[in-house]
mmCIF file of C-alpha atoms in Angstrom:
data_model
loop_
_atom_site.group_PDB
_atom_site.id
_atom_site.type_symbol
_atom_site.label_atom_id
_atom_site.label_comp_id
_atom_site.label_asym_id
_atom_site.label_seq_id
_atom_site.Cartn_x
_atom_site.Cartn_y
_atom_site.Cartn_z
ATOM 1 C CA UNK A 1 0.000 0.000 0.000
ATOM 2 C CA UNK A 2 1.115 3.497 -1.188
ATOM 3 C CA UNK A 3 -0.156 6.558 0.281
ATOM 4 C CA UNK A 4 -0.126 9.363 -2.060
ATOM 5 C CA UNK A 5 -1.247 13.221 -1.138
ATOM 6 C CA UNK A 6 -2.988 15.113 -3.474
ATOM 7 C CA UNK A 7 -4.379 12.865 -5.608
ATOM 8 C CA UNK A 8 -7.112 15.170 -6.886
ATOM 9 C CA UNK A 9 -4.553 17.585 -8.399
ATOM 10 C CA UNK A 10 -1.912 16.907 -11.422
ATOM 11 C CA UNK A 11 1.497 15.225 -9.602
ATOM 12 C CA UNK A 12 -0.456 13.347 -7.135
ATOM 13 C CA UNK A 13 -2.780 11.995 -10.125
ATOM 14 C CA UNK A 14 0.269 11.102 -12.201
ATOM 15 C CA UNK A 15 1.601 9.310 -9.102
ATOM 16 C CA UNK A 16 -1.113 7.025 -8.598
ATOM 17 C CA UNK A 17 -1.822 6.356 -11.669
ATOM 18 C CA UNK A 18 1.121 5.018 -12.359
ATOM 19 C CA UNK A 19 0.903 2.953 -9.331
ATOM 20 C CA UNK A 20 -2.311 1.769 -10.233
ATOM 21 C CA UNK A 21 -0.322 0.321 -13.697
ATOM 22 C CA UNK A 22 2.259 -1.562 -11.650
ATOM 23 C CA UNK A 23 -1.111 -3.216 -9.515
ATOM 24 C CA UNK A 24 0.341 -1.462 -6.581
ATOM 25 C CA UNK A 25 -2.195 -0.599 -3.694
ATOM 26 C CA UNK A 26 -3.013 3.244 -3.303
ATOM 27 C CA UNK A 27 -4.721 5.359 -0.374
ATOM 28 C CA UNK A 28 -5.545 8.938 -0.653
ATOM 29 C CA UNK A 29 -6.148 11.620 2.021
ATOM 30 C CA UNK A 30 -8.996 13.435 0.736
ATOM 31 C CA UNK A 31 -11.270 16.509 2.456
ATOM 32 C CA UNK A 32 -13.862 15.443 -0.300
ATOM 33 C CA UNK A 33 -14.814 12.056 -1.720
ATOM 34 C CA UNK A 34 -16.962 13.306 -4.313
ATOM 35 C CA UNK A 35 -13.850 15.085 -6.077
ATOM 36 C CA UNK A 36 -12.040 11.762 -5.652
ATOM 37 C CA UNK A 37 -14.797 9.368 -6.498
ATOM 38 C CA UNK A 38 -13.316 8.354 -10.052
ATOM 39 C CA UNK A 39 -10.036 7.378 -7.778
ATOM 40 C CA UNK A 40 -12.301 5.067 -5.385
ATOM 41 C CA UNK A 41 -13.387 3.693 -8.457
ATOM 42 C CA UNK A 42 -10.464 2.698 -9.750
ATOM 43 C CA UNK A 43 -9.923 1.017 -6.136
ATOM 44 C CA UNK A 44 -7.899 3.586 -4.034
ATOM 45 C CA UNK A 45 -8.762 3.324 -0.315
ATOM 46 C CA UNK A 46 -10.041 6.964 0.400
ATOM 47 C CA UNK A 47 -9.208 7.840 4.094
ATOM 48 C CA UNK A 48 -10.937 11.423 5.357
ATOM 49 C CA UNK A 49 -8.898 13.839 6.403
ATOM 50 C CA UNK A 50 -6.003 16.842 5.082
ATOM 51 C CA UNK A 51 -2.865 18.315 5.816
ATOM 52 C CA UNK A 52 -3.738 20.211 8.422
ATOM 53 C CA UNK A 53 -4.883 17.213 10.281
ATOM 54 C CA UNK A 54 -1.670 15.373 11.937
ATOM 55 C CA UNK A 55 -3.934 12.630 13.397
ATOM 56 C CA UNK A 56 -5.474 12.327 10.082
ATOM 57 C CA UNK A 57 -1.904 11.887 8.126
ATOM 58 C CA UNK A 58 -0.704 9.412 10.795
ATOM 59 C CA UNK A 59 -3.854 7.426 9.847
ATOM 60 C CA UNK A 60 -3.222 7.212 6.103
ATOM 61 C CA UNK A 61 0.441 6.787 6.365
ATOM 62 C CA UNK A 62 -0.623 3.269 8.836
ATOM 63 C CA UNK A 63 1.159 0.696 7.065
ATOM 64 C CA UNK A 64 2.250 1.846 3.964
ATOM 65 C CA UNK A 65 5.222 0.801 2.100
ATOM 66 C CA UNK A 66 6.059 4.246 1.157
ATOM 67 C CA UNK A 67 4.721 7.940 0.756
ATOM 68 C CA UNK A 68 4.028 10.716 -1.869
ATOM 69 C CA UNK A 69 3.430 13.812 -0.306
ATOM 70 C CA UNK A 70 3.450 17.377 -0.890
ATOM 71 C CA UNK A 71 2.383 20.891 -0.176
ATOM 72 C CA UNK A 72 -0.911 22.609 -0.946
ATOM 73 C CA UNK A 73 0.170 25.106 -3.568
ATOM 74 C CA UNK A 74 -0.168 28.886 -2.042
ATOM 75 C CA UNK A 75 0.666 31.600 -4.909
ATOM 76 C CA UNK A 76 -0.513 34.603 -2.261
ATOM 77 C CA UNK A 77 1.042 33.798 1.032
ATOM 78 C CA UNK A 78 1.509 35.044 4.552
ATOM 79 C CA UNK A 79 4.944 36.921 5.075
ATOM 80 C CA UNK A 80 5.841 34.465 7.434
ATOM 81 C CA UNK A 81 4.869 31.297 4.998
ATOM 82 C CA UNK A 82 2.647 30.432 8.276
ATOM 83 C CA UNK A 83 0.358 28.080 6.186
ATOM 84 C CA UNK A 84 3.574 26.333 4.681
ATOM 85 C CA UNK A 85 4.763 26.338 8.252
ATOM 86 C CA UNK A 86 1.553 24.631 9.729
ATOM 87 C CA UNK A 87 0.930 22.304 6.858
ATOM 88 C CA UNK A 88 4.944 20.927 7.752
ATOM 89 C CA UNK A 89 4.901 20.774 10.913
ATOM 90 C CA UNK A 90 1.322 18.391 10.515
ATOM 91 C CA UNK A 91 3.817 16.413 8.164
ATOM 92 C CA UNK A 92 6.509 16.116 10.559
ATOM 93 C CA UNK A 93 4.431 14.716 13.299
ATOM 94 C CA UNK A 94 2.994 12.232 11.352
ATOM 95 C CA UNK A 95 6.333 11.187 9.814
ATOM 96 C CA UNK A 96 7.486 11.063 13.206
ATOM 97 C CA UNK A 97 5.130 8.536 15.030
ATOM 98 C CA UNK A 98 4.411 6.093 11.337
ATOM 99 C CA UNK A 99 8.242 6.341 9.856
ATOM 100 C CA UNK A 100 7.410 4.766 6.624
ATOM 101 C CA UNK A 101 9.659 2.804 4.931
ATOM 102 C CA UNK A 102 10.454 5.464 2.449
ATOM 103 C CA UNK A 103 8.899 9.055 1.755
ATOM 104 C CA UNK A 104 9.261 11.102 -1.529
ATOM 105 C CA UNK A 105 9.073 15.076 -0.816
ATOM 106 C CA UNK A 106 7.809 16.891 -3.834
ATOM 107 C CA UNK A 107 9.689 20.132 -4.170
ATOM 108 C CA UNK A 108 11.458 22.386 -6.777
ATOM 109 C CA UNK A 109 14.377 23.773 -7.988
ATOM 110 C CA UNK A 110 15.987 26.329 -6.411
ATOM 111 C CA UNK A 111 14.708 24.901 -3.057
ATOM 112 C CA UNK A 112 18.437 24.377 -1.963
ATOM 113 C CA UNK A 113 18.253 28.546 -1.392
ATOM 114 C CA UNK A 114 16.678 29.929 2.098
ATOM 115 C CA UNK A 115 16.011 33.483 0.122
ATOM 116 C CA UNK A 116 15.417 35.418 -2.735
ATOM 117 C CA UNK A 117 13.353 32.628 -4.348
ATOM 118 C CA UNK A 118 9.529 34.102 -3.509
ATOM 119 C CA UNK A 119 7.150 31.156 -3.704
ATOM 120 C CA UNK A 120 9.869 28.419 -3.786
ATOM 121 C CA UNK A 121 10.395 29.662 -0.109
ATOM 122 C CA UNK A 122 7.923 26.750 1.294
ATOM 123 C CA UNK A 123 9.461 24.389 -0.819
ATOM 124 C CA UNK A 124 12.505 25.457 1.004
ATOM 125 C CA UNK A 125 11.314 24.995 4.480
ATOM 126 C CA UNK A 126 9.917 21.426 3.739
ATOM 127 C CA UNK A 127 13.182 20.399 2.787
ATOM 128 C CA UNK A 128 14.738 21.875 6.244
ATOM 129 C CA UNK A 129 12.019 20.454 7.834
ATOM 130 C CA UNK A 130 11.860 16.840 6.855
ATOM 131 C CA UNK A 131 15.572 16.883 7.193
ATOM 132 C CA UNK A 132 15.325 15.042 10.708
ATOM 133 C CA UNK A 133 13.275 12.482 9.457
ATOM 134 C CA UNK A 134 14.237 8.903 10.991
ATOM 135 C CA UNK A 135 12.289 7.414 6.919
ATOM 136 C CA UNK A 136 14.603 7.525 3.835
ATOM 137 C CA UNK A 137 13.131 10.364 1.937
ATOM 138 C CA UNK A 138 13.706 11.842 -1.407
ATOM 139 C CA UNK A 139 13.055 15.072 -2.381
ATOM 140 C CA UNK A 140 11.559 15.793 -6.064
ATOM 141 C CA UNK A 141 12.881 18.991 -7.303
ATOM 142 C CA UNK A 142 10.936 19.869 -10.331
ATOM 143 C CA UNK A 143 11.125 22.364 -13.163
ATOM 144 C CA UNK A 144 8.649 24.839 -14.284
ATOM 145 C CA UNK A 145 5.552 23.144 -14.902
ATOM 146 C CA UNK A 146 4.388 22.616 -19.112
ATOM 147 C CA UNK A 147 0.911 22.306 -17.594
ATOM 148 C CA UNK A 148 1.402 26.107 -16.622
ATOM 149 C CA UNK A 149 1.140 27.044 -19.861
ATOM 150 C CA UNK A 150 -2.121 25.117 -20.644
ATOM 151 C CA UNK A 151 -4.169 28.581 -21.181
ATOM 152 C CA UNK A 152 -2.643 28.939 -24.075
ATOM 153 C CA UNK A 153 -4.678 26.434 -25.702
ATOM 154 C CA UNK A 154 -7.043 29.513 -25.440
ATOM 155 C CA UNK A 155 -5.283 32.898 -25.540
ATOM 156 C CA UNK A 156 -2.770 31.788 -28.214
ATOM 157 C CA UNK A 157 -5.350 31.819 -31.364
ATOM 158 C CA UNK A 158 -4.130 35.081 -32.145
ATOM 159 C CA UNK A 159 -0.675 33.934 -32.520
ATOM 160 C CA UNK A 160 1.009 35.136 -29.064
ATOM 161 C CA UNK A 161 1.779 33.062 -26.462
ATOM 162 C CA UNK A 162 2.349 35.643 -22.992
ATOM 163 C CA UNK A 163 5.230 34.228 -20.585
ATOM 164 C CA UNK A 164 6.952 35.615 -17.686
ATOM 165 C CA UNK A 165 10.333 33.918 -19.248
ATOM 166 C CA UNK A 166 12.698 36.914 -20.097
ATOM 167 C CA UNK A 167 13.977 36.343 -22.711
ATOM 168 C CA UNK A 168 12.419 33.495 -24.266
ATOM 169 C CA UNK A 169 14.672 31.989 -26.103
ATOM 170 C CA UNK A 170 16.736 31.548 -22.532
ATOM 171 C CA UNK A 171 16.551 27.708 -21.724
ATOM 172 C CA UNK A 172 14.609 27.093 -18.352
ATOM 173 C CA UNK A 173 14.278 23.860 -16.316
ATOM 174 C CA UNK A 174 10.753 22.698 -17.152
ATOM 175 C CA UNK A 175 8.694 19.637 -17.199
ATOM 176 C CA UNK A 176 5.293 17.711 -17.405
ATOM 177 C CA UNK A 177 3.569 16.441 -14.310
ATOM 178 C CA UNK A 178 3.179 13.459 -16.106
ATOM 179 C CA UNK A 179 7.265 12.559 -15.686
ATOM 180 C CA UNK A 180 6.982 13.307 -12.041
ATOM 181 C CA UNK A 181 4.736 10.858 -11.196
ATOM 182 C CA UNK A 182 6.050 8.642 -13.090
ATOM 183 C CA UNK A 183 9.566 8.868 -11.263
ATOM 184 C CA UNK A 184 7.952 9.303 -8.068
ATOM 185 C CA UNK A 185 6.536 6.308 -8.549
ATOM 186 C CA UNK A 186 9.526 4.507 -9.786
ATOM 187 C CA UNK A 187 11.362 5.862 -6.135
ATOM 188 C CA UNK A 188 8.589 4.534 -4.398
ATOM 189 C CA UNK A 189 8.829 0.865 -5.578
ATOM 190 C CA UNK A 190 12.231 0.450 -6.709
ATOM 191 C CA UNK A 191 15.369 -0.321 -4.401
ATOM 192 C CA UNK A 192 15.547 0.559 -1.050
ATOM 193 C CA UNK A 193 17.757 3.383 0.072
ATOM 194 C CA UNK A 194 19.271 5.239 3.222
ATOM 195 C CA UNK A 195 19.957 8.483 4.281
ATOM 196 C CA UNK A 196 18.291 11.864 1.807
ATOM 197 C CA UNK A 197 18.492 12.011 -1.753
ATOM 198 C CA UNK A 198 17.811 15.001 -3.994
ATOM 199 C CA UNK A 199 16.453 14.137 -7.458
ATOM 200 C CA UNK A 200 16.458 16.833 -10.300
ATOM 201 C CA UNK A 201 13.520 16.236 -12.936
ATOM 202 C CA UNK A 202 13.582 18.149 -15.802
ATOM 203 C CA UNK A 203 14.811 19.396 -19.262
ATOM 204 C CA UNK A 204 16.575 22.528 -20.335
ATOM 205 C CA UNK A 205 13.621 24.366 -22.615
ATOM 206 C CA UNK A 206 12.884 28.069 -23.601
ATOM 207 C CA UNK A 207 9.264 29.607 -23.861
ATOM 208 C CA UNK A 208 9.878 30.255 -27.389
ATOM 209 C CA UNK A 209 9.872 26.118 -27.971
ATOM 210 C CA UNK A 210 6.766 25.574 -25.322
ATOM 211 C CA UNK A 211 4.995 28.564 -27.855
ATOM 212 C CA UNK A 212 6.442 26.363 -31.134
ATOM 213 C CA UNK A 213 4.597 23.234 -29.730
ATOM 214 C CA UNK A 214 1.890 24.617 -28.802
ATOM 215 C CA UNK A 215 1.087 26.058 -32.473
ATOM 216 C CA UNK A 216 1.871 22.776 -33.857
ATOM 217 C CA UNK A 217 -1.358 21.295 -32.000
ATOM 218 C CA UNK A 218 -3.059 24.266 -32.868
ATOM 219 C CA UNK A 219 -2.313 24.621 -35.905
ATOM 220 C CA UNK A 220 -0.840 28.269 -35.808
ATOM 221 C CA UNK A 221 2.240 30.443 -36.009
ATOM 222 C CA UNK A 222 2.409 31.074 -31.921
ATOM 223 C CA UNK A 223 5.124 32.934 -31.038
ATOM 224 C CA UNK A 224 6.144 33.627 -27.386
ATOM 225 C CA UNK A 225 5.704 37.157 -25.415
ATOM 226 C CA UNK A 226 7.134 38.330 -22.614
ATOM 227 C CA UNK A 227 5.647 40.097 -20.497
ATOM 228 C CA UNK A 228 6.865 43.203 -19.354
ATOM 229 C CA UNK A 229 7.658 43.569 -15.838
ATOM 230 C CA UNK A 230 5.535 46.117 -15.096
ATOM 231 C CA UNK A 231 2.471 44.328 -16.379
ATOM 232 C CA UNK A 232 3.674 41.058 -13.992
ATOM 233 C CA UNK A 233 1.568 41.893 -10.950
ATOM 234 C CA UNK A 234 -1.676 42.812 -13.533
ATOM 235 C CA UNK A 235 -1.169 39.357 -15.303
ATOM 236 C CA UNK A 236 -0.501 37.230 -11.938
ATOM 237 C CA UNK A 237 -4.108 38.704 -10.638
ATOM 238 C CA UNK A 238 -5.687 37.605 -14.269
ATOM 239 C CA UNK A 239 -4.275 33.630 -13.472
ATOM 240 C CA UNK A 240 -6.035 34.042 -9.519
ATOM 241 C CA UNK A 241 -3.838 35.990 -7.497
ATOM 242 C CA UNK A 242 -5.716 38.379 -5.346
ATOM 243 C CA UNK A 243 -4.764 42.287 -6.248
ATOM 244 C CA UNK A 244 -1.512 43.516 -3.931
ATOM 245 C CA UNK A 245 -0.162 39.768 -3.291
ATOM 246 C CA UNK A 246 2.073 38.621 -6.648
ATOM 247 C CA UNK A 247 5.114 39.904 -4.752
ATOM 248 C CA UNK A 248 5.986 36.436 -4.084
ATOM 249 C CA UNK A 249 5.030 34.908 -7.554
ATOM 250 C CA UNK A 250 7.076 38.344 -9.070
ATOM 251 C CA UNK A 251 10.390 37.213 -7.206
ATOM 252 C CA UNK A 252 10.470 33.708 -8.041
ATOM 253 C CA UNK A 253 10.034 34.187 -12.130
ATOM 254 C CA UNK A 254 12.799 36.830 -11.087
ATOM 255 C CA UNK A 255 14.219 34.317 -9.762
ATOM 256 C CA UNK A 256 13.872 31.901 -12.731
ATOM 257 C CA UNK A 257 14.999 34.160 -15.203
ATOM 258 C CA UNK A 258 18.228 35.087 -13.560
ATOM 259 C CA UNK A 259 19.308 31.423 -14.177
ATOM 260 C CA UNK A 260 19.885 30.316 -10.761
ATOM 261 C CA UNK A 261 17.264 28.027 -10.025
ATOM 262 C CA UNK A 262 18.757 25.467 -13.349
ATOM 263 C CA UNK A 263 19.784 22.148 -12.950
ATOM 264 C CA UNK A 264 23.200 20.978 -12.060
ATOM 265 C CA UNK A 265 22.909 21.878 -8.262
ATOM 266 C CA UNK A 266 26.251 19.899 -6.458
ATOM 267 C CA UNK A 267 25.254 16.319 -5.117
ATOM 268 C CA UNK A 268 21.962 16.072 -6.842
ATOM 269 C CA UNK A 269 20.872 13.476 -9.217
ATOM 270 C CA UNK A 270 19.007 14.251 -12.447
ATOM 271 C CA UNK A 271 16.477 12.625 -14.602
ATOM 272 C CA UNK A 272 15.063 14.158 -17.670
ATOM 273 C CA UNK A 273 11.962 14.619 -18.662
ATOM 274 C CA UNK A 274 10.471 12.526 -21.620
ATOM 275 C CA UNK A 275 6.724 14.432 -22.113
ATOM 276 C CA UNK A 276 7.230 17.641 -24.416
ATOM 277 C CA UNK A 277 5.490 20.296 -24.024
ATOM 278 C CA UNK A 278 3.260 19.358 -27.437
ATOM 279 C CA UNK A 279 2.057 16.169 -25.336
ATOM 280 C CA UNK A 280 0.692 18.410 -22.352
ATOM 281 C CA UNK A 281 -1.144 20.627 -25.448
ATOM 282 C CA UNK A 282 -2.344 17.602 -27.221
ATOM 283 C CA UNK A 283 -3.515 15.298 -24.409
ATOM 284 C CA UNK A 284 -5.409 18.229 -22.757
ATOM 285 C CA UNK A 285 -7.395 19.327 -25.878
ATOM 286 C CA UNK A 286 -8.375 15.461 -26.137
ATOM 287 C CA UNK A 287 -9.565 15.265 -22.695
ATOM 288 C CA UNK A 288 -11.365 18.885 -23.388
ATOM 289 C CA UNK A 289 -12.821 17.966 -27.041
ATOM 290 C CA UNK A 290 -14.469 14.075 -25.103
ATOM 291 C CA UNK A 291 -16.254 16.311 -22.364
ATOM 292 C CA UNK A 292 -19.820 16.810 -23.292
ATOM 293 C CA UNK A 293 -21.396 20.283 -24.487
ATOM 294 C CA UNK A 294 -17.105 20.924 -25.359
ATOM 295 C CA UNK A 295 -16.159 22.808 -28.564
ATOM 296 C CA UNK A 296 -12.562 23.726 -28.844
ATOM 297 C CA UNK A 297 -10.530 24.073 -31.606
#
């Protein structure tokens, strides 16, 4: 049995799904059953509960041969990173008391900095945190999401493809969800190991090549804009962030595009990503063009 957080959003998905290939057993901590009802359906135990329930973690995590898990994703939060902070310290306790045989941490690149880094700042303090853990654990630093760029399959019909990548044709670390679960997975059940270990997943790519694929599903001539950095905090509040908050989204594509958060960080191990960018494009406008009452280029 494999517990696996967040199986309701893309990296947890990925995870169990591939999992569910190998005929492993899978749990999920859900807060809502209806959201994961295809998942019980596919015969993942569903236990009740979240991350900021410790007694509910410790319950999942009761007998399992090893764990996914990962933090909610906060693009607007407190100064002090206070729900990163509770949501790890619920983690921790857990950890403490079950000590699975083996845990794998998602996180991100640039996560082996304590500053400057915005957003990636939680991801840093879950990797100090679990750091004391008596389980082997592995820590998943990922790239820059492809599935991040999934609104172009509706903005770019006019040829443009906005990105926060300055300039574009500067290679990035970047990858699909799809390869993290798969390696997650792949951690999970293959040999045993001791100690920490810090996995790199990703591929050097630019936003100009993510805007390339993405006009060859469409169809199109996209080309890739950046966006100015004064119209950063306009365009962050457009994709959810609440008006006056994108300070920490702002500093970690700073971040990004100053080339520090790249691959090649000492004493880490890499693995490259095999989904392009043109797979995310193409397998979501699949699943969008089978929904009913769907019509999408």
């Amino acid at each position: 049995m494999f517990l696996v957080m967040g199986i309701t959003g893309n990296v947890g998905g990925a995870t169990a799904r591939y999992l569910l290939a190998q005929g492993k057993k899978v749990r999920a901590l859900v807060r809502d059953r209806e959201k994961a009802l295809s998942w019980a359906n596919q015969g993942v135990e569903l236990v009740d509960g979240d991350w900021n329930d410790p007694a509910a973690i410790e319950r999942a995590l009761k007998g399992v041969e090893g764990a996914f898990v990962m933090l909610p994703p906060v693009w607007a939060p407190s100064p002090d990173y206070k729900e990163a902070k509770g949501v790890i310290a619920n983690y921790v306790a857990a950890l403490t008391k079950a000590a699975p045989p083996r845990v794998v941490a998602l996180s991100s690149m640039g996560a082996n900095k304590t500053s400057g880094h915005g957003v990636i700042t939680a991801l840093s303090l879950l990797e100090q945190g679990f750091r004391d853990l008596i389980s082997p654990i592995a820590f998943m630093r990922a790239g820059g999401f492809f599935e991040n760029f999934l609104f172009g399959l509706q903005v770019a019909q006019g040829g443009t493809l906005p990105a926060f990548y300055n300039p574009t044709n500067r290679k990035s670390t970047m990858v699909a969800t799809n390869d993290i679960g798969a390696e997650v997975a792949t951690l999970l059940t293959g040999p045993a190991w001791s100690g920490q270990r810090i996995v790199e997943i990703g591929s050097m790519v630019t936003a100009d090549e993510v805007a390339a694929q993405l006009g060859e599903v469409l169809n199109l001539d996209v080309k890739a804009f950046a966006i100015p950095h004064a119209g950063w905090a306009e365009a962050l509040e457009q994709f959810g962030i609440p008006k006056g908050h994108s300070g920490p989204a702002e500093e970690m594509y700073e971040a990004v595009n100053a080339g520090w958060m790249d691959l090649g960080v000492e004493g880490t191990e890499h693995v490259a990503g095999t989904t392009s960018a043109r797979d995310v494009f193409e397998a979501a406008r699949n699943a969008a063009r089978r929904k009913p009452g769907t019509d999408q280029a």
